[in-house]
Amino acid sequence: MAGIFISFEGIDFSGKTEQARRLFETLRTAGYDAELLREPGGVEIAEAIRHILLDAKNSGMTDRAELLLYSAARAQITKEKIQPALAAGKIIVADRFVDSTTAYQGYGRQLDLDFVRRVNLFATWATLPVITFLLDIPLEVAAARLRQSGKAADRLEREDHDFHQRVQQAYLQMAQAEPARFAVIDGTPSMDAISRQINETLRRRLGLRI
Ligand code: TMP
């Protein structure tokens, strides 16, 4: 049986990582064979690439190197983990996937969108999520959460307001263009309220018993 591929997207501090984790726990509790993955990373080679990508010291990285490194990490996790898991009938819950590259490198860095689309397909052998939750929050909320977290901003989080605004707008535009795959969720209510909405969407759209 083919598995189910679910991804979470959103700007930094949208709460998607916590929601992906909650969904993974819910699925496991309901008896589903699920795997939680994060991108970039999830397998050894991709985690090493993640380190290069997020290290604030690498401020000289070119936009093209950035696109290719995210894609390299993705090609590795797709072949090593995602495809075998789906073939075994598992549910994959991914914290980011190709839409992050479209939003951040395509729209954020303003690289050629058609090229980005082709690289995304190349890096994934066109293995794509059937449903993508976009957690949408205003940029001011994201900035306040970054301050509250007290953590040092990574290389991408250090980008300016315009960059993050392009990314956020791109996500909404992408969701509008593909309403059958995307589910846009308001990321500002409580974590519990958001989880309930995600679970309800999965019951409705995919018939999951959660
Ligand atoms: P994370 O904070 O969700 O783990 O993501 C790491 C950073 O990498 C985040 O700022 C978004 C960025 N990113 C891209 O720019 N392109 C991509 O393809 C992916 C997967 C992440």
Coordinates of N, CA and C and ligand atoms in Angstrom, one line a residue:
M1 N 0.8 -1.2 0.0 CA 0.0 0.0 0.0 C 0.9 1.3 0.0
A2 N 0.5 2.2 -0.8 CA 1.3 3.5 -0.8 C 0.9 4.3 0.4
G3 N 1.9 4.9 1.0 CA 1.7 5.7 2.2 C 1.1 7.1 1.9
I4 N 1.2 7.9 2.9 CA 0.6 9.3 2.8 C 1.7 10.3 3.2
F5 N 1.9 11.3 2.3 CA 2.9 12.3 2.6 C 2.3 13.6 2.9
I6 N 2.5 14.1 4.2 CA 2.0 15.3 4.7 C 3.1 16.3 5.0
S7 N 3.0 17.5 4.6 CA 4.1 18.5 4.9 C 3.5 19.7 5.6
F8 N 4.4 20.4 6.4 CA 4.1 21.6 7.1 C 5.0 22.7 6.6
E9 N 4.4 23.9 6.3 CA 5.2 25.0 5.8 C 4.8 26.3 6.6
G10 N 5.6 27.3 6.4 CA 5.3 28.6 7.1 C 6.6 29.3 7.3
I11 N 6.5 30.6 7.7 CA 7.7 31.3 8.0 C 8.3 30.9 9.3
D12 N 9.5 31.3 9.6 CA 10.1 30.9 10.9 C 9.2 31.4 12.1
F13 N 9.1 30.6 13.1 CA 8.2 30.9 14.3 C 6.7 30.9 14.0
S14 N 6.3 30.2 12.9 CA 4.9 30.1 12.6 C 4.3 29.0 13.5
G15 N 5.1 28.2 14.2 CA 4.6 27.1 15.0 C 4.5 25.8 14.3
K16 N 5.0 25.7 13.1 CA 4.8 24.5 12.3 C 5.5 23.3 12.8
T17 N 6.7 23.5 13.4 CA 7.5 22.4 14.0 C 6.7 21.7 15.1
E18 N 6.2 22.5 16.0 CA 5.4 22.0 17.1 C 4.1 21.3 16.6
Q19 N 3.5 21.8 15.6 CA 2.3 21.2 15.0 C 2.6 19.9 14.3
A20 N 3.8 19.8 13.6 CA 4.2 18.6 13.0 C 4.4 17.5 14.0
R21 N 5.1 17.9 15.1 CA 5.3 17.0 16.2 C 4.0 16.5 16.8
R22 N 3.1 17.4 17.1 CA 1.8 17.0 17.7 C 1.1 16.0 16.7
L23 N 1.1 16.3 15.4 CA 0.4 15.4 14.5 C 1.0 14.0 14.5
F24 N 2.3 14.0 14.5 CA 3.1 12.7 14.5 C 2.6 11.9 15.8
E25 N 2.6 12.5 16.9 CA 2.1 11.8 18.2 C 0.7 11.4 18.0
T26 N -0.2 12.2 17.5 CA -1.6 11.8 17.3 C -1.7 10.6 16.4
L27 N -1.0 10.6 15.3 CA -1.1 9.5 14.4 C -0.6 8.2 15.0
R28 N 0.5 8.3 15.8 CA 1.1 7.1 16.4 C 0.1 6.6 17.5
T29 N -0.5 7.5 18.2 CA -1.5 7.1 19.2 C -2.7 6.4 18.6
A30 N -3.0 6.9 17.4 CA -4.2 6.3 16.7 C -3.8 5.0 16.0
G31 N -2.6 4.6 16.1 CA -2.2 3.3 15.6 C -1.6 3.3 14.2
Y32 N -1.3 4.5 13.7 CA -0.7 4.7 12.3 C 0.8 4.5 12.4
D33 N 1.4 4.0 11.4 CA 2.9 3.9 11.3 C 3.3 5.2 10.7
A34 N 3.8 6.1 11.5 CA 4.2 7.4 11.0 C 5.7 7.7 11.3
E35 N 6.2 8.6 10.4 CA 7.6 9.1 10.6 C 7.6 10.6 10.6
L36 N 8.3 11.2 11.5 CA 8.5 12.7 11.5 C 9.8 13.0 11.0
L37 N 9.9 13.9 10.0 CA 11.1 14.3 9.4 C 11.2 15.9 9.4
R38 N 12.5 16.3 9.4 CA 12.6 17.8 9.3 C 13.6 18.1 8.1
E39 N 13.3 19.2 7.5 CA 14.1 19.7 6.4 C 14.7 21.0 6.6
P40 N 15.9 21.4 6.2 CA 16.8 20.4 5.7 C 17.3 19.5 6.9
G41 N 17.6 18.2 6.6 CA 18.1 17.3 7.6 C 17.4 16.0 7.5
G42 N 17.3 15.3 8.6 CA 16.5 14.0 8.7 C 17.3 12.8 8.4
V43 N 18.4 12.9 7.7 CA 19.4 11.8 7.5 C 20.8 12.4 7.6
E44 N 21.8 11.5 7.8 CA 23.1 12.1 8.2 C 23.7 13.1 7.2
I45 N 23.7 12.8 5.9 CA 24.2 13.7 4.9 C 23.5 15.0 4.9
A46 N 22.1 14.9 5.0 CA 21.3 16.1 5.0 C 21.5 16.9 6.2
E47 N 21.7 16.3 7.4 CA 22.0 17.1 8.6 C 23.3 17.8 8.5
A48 N 24.3 17.2 7.8 CA 25.6 17.9 7.7 C 25.4 19.1 6.8
I49 N 24.6 19.0 5.7 CA 24.3 20.1 4.8 C 23.5 21.2 5.6
R50 N 22.6 20.8 6.5 CA 21.8 21.7 7.3 C 22.7 22.6 8.1
H51 N 23.8 22.0 8.6 CA 24.7 22.8 9.5 C 25.4 23.9 8.6
I52 N 25.8 23.5 7.4 CA 26.4 24.5 6.5 C 25.4 25.6 6.2
L53 N 24.1 25.2 5.9 CA 23.1 26.2 5.5 C 22.8 27.2 6.6
L54 N 22.7 26.7 7.8 CA 22.1 27.6 8.9 C 23.2 28.3 9.6
D55 N 24.5 27.9 9.5 CA 25.5 28.6 10.2 C 25.6 30.1 9.9
A56 N 25.5 30.9 10.9 CA 25.5 32.4 10.7 C 26.8 32.8 10.1
K57 N 27.9 32.0 10.3 CA 29.2 32.4 9.8 C 29.3 32.4 8.3
N58 N 28.4 31.6 7.7 CA 28.4 31.4 6.2 C 27.6 32.6 5.5
S59 N 27.8 33.8 5.9 CA 27.0 34.9 5.4 C 27.4 35.2 3.9
G60 N 28.5 34.6 3.5 CA 28.9 34.9 2.1 C 28.4 33.9 1.1
M61 N 27.5 33.0 1.5 CA 26.9 32.0 0.6 C 26.1 32.6 -0.5
T62 N 26.4 32.2 -1.7 CA 25.6 32.7 -2.9 C 24.2 32.1 -2.9
D63 N 23.3 32.8 -3.5 CA 21.9 32.3 -3.6 C 21.8 31.0 -4.3
R64 N 22.7 30.9 -5.3 CA 22.7 29.6 -6.1 C 23.2 28.5 -5.3
A65 N 24.3 28.7 -4.5 CA 24.8 27.6 -3.7 C 23.7 27.2 -2.7
E66 N 23.0 28.2 -2.2 CA 21.9 28.0 -1.2 C 20.8 27.1 -1.8
L67 N 20.4 27.4 -3.0 CA 19.4 26.6 -3.7 C 19.8 25.2 -3.8
L68 N 21.1 25.0 -4.3 CA 21.6 23.7 -4.6 C 21.8 22.9 -3.3
L69 N 22.2 23.5 -2.3 CA 22.4 22.8 -1.0 C 21.1 22.3 -0.4
Y70 N 20.1 23.2 -0.4 CA 18.8 22.7 0.1 C 18.3 21.5 -0.8
S71 N 18.5 21.7 -2.0 CA 18.0 20.6 -3.0 C 18.8 19.3 -2.8
A72 N 20.1 19.5 -2.5 CA 21.0 18.3 -2.3 C 20.5 17.6 -1.1
A73 N 20.3 18.3 0.0 CA 19.8 17.7 1.2 C 18.5 17.0 1.0
R74 N 17.6 17.6 0.2 CA 16.3 17.0 -0.1 C 16.4 15.7 -1.0
A75 N 17.3 15.7 -1.9 CA 17.5 14.5 -2.7 C 17.9 13.3 -1.9
Q76 N 18.8 13.6 -0.9 CA 19.2 12.6 0.0 C 18.1 12.0 0.9
I77 N 17.4 12.9 1.5 CA 16.3 12.4 2.4 C 15.2 11.7 1.6
T78 N 14.9 12.2 0.4 CA 13.9 11.6 -0.4 C 14.2 10.2 -0.7
K79 N 15.4 9.9 -1.2 CA 15.8 8.6 -1.6 C 16.0 7.7 -0.4
E80 N 16.7 8.2 0.7 CA 17.0 7.4 1.8 C 15.9 7.1 2.7
K81 N 15.0 8.0 2.9 CA 13.9 7.9 3.9 C 12.5 7.9 3.3
I82 N 12.2 9.0 2.5 CA 10.8 9.2 2.2 C 10.3 8.2 1.3
Q83 N 11.0 7.9 0.2 CA 10.4 6.9 -0.8 C 10.3 5.5 -0.1
P84 N 11.3 5.0 0.6 CA 11.1 3.7 1.2 C 9.9 3.7 2.2
A85 N 9.8 4.8 3.0 CA 8.7 4.8 4.0 C 7.3 4.8 3.3
L86 N 7.2 5.6 2.2 CA 5.9 5.6 1.5 C 5.6 4.3 0.8
A87 N 6.7 3.7 0.3 CA 6.5 2.3 -0.3 C 6.0 1.3 0.7
A88 N 6.5 1.5 2.0 CA 6.1 0.6 3.0 C 4.7 0.9 3.7
G89 N 4.1 2.0 3.1 CA 2.7 2.3 3.5 C 2.7 3.2 4.7
K90 N 3.8 3.9 5.1 CA 3.8 4.7 6.3 C 3.3 6.1 6.0
I91 N 3.0 6.9 7.0 CA 2.6 8.3 6.9 C 3.8 9.1 7.2
I92 N 4.2 9.9 6.3 CA 5.4 10.9 6.5 C 4.8 12.2 6.9
V93 N 5.3 12.7 8.0 CA 5.0 14.1 8.4 C 6.3 14.9 8.3
A94 N 6.3 15.8 7.3 CA 7.6 16.5 7.1 C 7.5 18.0 7.5
D95 N 8.4 18.4 8.3 CA 8.5 19.8 8.7 C 9.3 20.5 7.6
R96 N 8.6 21.1 6.7 CA 9.1 21.7 5.4 C 9.4 20.7 4.3
F97 N 9.2 21.1 3.1 CA 9.6 20.3 1.9 C 9.8 21.3 0.7
V98 N 9.5 20.9 -0.5 CA 9.8 21.7 -1.7 C 9.2 23.1 -1.7
D99 N 8.1 23.3 -1.0 CA 7.5 24.6 -1.0 C 8.4 25.6 -0.3
S100 N 9.2 25.2 0.7 CA 10.1 26.1 1.3 C 11.1 26.6 0.3
T101 N 11.6 25.8 -0.6 CA 12.5 26.2 -1.6 C 11.9 27.2 -2.6
T102 N 10.6 26.9 -3.0 CA 9.9 27.9 -3.8 C 9.8 29.2 -3.1
A103 N 9.4 29.2 -1.9 CA 9.1 30.4 -1.1 C 10.4 31.2 -0.8
Y104 N 11.4 30.5 -0.2 CA 12.6 31.2 0.2 C 13.6 31.5 -0.9
Q105 N 13.9 30.4 -1.7 CA 14.9 30.7 -2.8 C 14.2 31.3 -4.0
G106 N 13.1 30.8 -4.3 CA 12.4 31.3 -5.5 C 11.9 32.8 -5.3
Y107 N 11.1 33.0 -4.3 CA 10.5 34.3 -4.1 C 11.4 35.2 -3.2
G108 N 11.9 34.6 -2.1 CA 12.8 35.3 -1.2 C 14.0 35.8 -1.8
R109 N 14.8 34.9 -2.4 CA 16.1 35.2 -3.1 C 15.8 35.7 -4.6
Q110 N 14.6 35.6 -5.0 CA 14.3 36.0 -6.4 C 15.1 35.3 -7.5
L111 N 15.3 34.0 -7.3 CA 15.9 33.1 -8.3 C 14.8 32.7 -9.3
D112 N 15.3 32.3 -10.5 CA 14.3 32.0 -11.6 C 13.3 30.9 -11.1
L113 N 12.0 31.3 -11.2 CA 11.0 30.4 -10.6 C 10.8 29.1 -11.4
D114 N 11.0 29.2 -12.7 CA 10.8 27.9 -13.4 C 12.0 27.0 -13.2
F115 N 13.2 27.6 -13.0 CA 14.4 26.7 -12.7 C 14.2 26.1 -11.3
V116 N 13.7 26.9 -10.4 CA 13.5 26.3 -9.0 C 12.5 25.2 -9.1
R117 N 11.4 25.4 -9.9 CA 10.4 24.3 -10.0 C 11.0 23.0 -10.5
R118 N 11.9 23.2 -11.5 CA 12.5 22.0 -12.1 C 13.5 21.3 -11.2
V119 N 14.3 22.2 -10.4 CA 15.2 21.6 -9.4 C 14.4 20.9 -8.3
N120 N 13.3 21.4 -7.9 CA 12.4 20.7 -6.9 C 12.0 19.4 -7.4
L121 N 11.6 19.3 -8.7 CA 11.2 18.0 -9.2 C 12.3 17.0 -9.3
F122 N 13.5 17.6 -9.7 CA 14.7 16.8 -9.9 C 15.1 16.2 -8.5
A123 N 15.1 17.0 -7.5 CA 15.6 16.6 -6.2 C 14.7 15.6 -5.5
T124 N 13.5 15.5 -5.9 CA 12.5 14.7 -5.2 C 12.0 13.5 -6.1
W125 N 12.5 13.4 -7.3 CA 11.9 12.4 -8.3 C 10.4 12.6 -8.3
A126 N 10.0 13.9 -8.1 CA 8.6 14.3 -8.1 C 7.7 13.5 -7.0
T127 N 8.4 13.2 -5.9 CA 7.7 12.7 -4.8 C 7.2 13.9 -4.0
L128 N 5.9 14.1 -4.0 CA 5.4 15.4 -3.4 C 4.3 15.1 -2.4
P129 N 4.1 16.0 -1.4 CA 3.1 15.8 -0.4 C 1.7 15.8 -1.0
V130 N 0.7 15.1 -0.4 CA -0.7 15.1 -0.9 C -1.4 16.2 -0.2
I131 N -0.9 16.6 1.0 CA -1.5 17.7 1.7 C -0.4 18.5 2.4
T132 N -0.5 19.8 2.3 CA 0.5 20.7 2.9 C -0.2 21.8 3.8
F133 N 0.1 21.7 5.1 CA -0.5 22.7 6.0 C 0.4 24.0 6.0
L134 N -0.2 25.1 5.6 CA 0.6 26.4 5.7 C 0.1 27.1 6.9
L135 N 1.0 27.2 7.9 CA 0.7 28.0 9.1 C 1.0 29.5 8.9
D136 N 0.0 30.3 8.9 CA 0.1 31.7 8.5 C 0.1 32.6 9.7
I137 N 1.2 33.4 9.9 CA 1.2 34.3 11.0 C 1.7 35.7 10.4
P138 N 1.3 36.8 11.0 CA 1.8 38.1 10.6 C 3.3 38.1 11.0
L139 N 4.1 38.9 10.2 CA 5.5 39.0 10.4 C 5.8 39.6 11.8
E140 N 5.0 40.5 12.3 CA 5.2 41.1 13.6 C 5.2 40.0 14.7
V141 N 4.2 39.1 14.5 CA 4.1 38.0 15.5 C 5.4 37.1 15.4
A142 N 5.9 36.8 14.2 CA 7.1 36.0 14.1 C 8.3 36.7 14.7
A143 N 8.4 38.0 14.5 CA 9.5 38.8 15.1 C 9.4 38.8 16.6
A144 N 8.2 39.0 17.2 CA 8.0 39.0 18.6 C 8.4 37.6 19.2
R145 N 8.0 36.5 18.5 CA 8.3 35.2 19.0 C 9.8 34.9 18.9
L146 N 10.5 35.5 17.9 CA 12.0 35.3 17.8 C 12.6 36.0 19.0
R147 N 12.1 37.2 19.4 CA 12.7 38.0 20.5 C 12.5 37.2 21.8
Q148 N 11.2 36.7 22.0 CA 10.8 36.0 23.2 C 11.7 34.7 23.3
S149 N 12.0 34.1 22.2 CA 12.7 32.8 22.3 C 14.1 33.0 22.9
G150 N 14.6 34.2 22.8 CA 16.0 34.5 23.3 C 17.1 33.8 22.5
K151 N 16.7 33.1 21.4 CA 17.7 32.4 20.7 C 18.4 33.3 19.6
A152 N 19.6 33.0 19.3 CA 20.3 33.8 18.3 C 19.7 33.4 16.9
A153 N 19.5 34.4 16.1 CA 18.9 34.2 14.8 C 19.9 33.4 13.9
D154 N 19.4 32.4 13.2 CA 20.3 31.7 12.2 C 20.5 32.5 11.0
R155 N 21.2 32.0 10.0 CA 21.5 32.8 8.8 C 20.3 33.3 8.0
L156 N 19.3 32.4 7.9 CA 18.1 32.9 7.2 C 17.3 33.8 8.0
E157 N 17.2 33.6 9.3 CA 16.4 34.5 10.2 C 17.0 35.9 10.3
R158 N 18.3 36.0 9.9 CA 18.9 37.3 9.9 C 18.5 38.2 8.7
E159 N 17.9 37.6 7.7 CA 17.5 38.3 6.5 C 16.5 39.5 6.9
D160 N 16.4 40.5 6.0 CA 15.7 41.7 6.4 C 14.1 41.5 6.2
H161 N 13.4 42.5 6.6 CA 11.9 42.4 6.6 C 11.4 42.2 5.3
D162 N 12.0 42.8 4.2 CA 11.5 42.6 2.9 C 11.6 41.1 2.4
F163 N 12.7 40.5 2.8 CA 12.9 39.1 2.4 C 11.7 38.3 3.0
H164 N 11.5 38.4 4.3 CA 10.5 37.6 5.0 C 9.1 38.0 4.5
Q165 N 8.9 39.2 4.1 CA 7.6 39.6 3.6 C 7.4 38.9 2.2
R166 N 8.4 38.8 1.4 CA 8.3 38.1 0.1 C 7.9 36.7 0.3
V167 N 8.6 36.1 1.3 CA 8.4 34.6 1.6 C 7.0 34.4 2.1
Q168 N 6.5 35.2 3.0 CA 5.2 35.1 3.5 C 4.1 35.2 2.4
Q169 N 4.3 36.3 1.6 CA 3.3 36.5 0.5 C 3.3 35.4 -0.5
A170 N 4.5 34.9 -0.7 CA 4.7 33.8 -1.7 C 3.9 32.5 -1.2
Y171 N 4.0 32.2 0.0 CA 3.3 31.1 0.6 C 1.8 31.2 0.3
L172 N 1.3 32.4 0.6 CA -0.2 32.6 0.4 C -0.6 32.4 -1.0
Q173 N 0.3 33.0 -1.9 CA 0.0 32.9 -3.3 C 0.1 31.5 -3.8
M174 N 1.1 30.7 -3.3 CA 1.2 29.3 -3.7 C 0.0 28.5 -3.2
A175 N -0.5 28.8 -2.0 CA -1.6 28.1 -1.5 C -2.9 28.4 -2.3
Q176 N -3.0 29.6 -2.8 CA -4.1 30.0 -3.6 C -4.1 29.3 -4.9
A177 N -2.9 29.1 -5.4 CA -2.8 28.5 -6.8 C -3.0 27.0 -6.7
E178 N -2.9 26.4 -5.5 CA -3.1 24.9 -5.4 C -4.0 24.6 -4.2
P179 N -5.2 25.0 -4.3 CA -6.1 24.8 -3.1 C -6.4 23.3 -2.8
A180 N -6.2 22.4 -3.7 CA -6.5 21.0 -3.5 C -5.4 20.4 -2.6
R181 N -4.2 20.9 -2.6 CA -3.1 20.4 -1.8 C -3.0 21.2 -0.5
F182 N -3.0 22.5 -0.6 CA -2.7 23.3 0.6 C -3.9 23.5 1.5
A183 N -3.7 23.5 2.8 CA -4.7 23.9 3.8 C -4.0 25.1 4.5
V184 N -4.6 26.3 4.4 CA -4.0 27.4 5.1 C -4.7 27.5 6.5
I185 N -3.8 27.5 7.5 CA -4.3 27.5 8.9 C -3.8 28.8 9.6
D186 N -4.6 29.5 10.3 CA -4.2 30.7 11.0 C -3.3 30.2 12.2
G187 N -2.1 30.7 12.2 CA -1.1 30.3 13.2 C -1.1 31.1 14.5
T188 N -2.1 31.9 14.7 CA -2.1 32.8 15.9 C -2.9 32.2 17.1
P189 N -3.9 31.4 16.9 CA -4.6 30.9 18.1 C -3.7 29.9 18.9
S190 N -4.3 29.3 20.0 CA -3.5 28.4 20.8 C -3.1 27.2 20.0
M191 N -2.0 26.6 20.5 CA -1.5 25.4 19.8 C -2.6 24.3 19.8
D192 N -3.4 24.2 20.9 CA -4.4 23.2 20.9 C -5.5 23.4 19.8
A193 N -5.9 24.7 19.7 CA -6.9 25.0 18.7 C -6.4 24.7 17.3
I194 N -5.1 25.0 17.1 CA -4.6 24.8 15.7 C -4.5 23.3 15.5
S195 N -4.1 22.5 16.5 CA -4.0 21.0 16.3 C -5.4 20.5 15.9
R196 N -6.4 21.0 16.6 CA -7.8 20.5 16.4 C -8.2 20.7 14.9
Q197 N -7.8 21.9 14.4 CA -8.1 22.2 13.0 C -7.4 21.3 12.0
I198 N -6.1 21.1 12.4 CA -5.3 20.2 11.5 C -5.9 18.8 11.4
N199 N -6.3 18.3 12.6 CA -6.8 16.9 12.7 C -8.1 16.8 11.9
E200 N -8.9 17.8 12.1 CA -10.3 17.9 11.5 C -10.1 17.9 9.9
T201 N -9.1 18.7 9.5 CA -8.8 18.7 8.0 C -8.4 17.4 7.5
L202 N -7.6 16.6 8.3 CA -7.1 15.3 7.8 C -8.2 14.3 7.9
R203 N -9.2 14.4 8.8 CA -10.3 13.5 8.8 C -11.2 13.8 7.6
R204 N -11.4 15.0 7.3 CA -12.2 15.4 6.2 C -11.6 15.1 4.8
R205 N -10.4 15.5 4.6 CA -9.8 15.4 3.3 C -9.2 14.0 3.0
L206 N -8.7 13.3 4.0 CA -8.0 12.0 3.8 C -8.7 10.9 4.5
G207 N -9.7 11.2 5.3 CA -10.4 10.1 6.0 C -9.6 9.4 7.1
L208 N -8.6 10.1 7.6 CA -7.8 9.6 8.7 C -8.7 9.5 10.0
R209 N -8.5 8.4 10.7 CA -9.2 8.2 12.0 C -8.4 8.7 13.2
I210 N -8.4 10.1 13.3 CA -7.6 10.7 14.4 C -8.5 11.7 15.1
Ligands
TMP1 P1 13.6 25.5 10.2 O1 13.9 26.6 11.0 O2 12.1 25.3 9.9 O3 14.2 24.2 10.6 O4 14.2 25.8 8.7 C1 15.5 26.2 8.5 C2 15.6 27.4 7.7 O5 15.8 27.0 6.3 C3 14.4 28.3 7.6 O6 14.8 29.7 7.8 C4 13.8 28.2 6.2 C5 15.0 27.8 5.4 N1 14.7 26.9 4.3 C6 14.9 27.4 3.0 O7 15.3 28.6 2.9 N2 14.7 26.6 1.9 C7 14.3 25.3 2.0 O8 14.2 24.6 1.0 C8 14.1 24.8 3.4 C9 13.7 23.4 3.6 C10 14.3 25.6 4.5

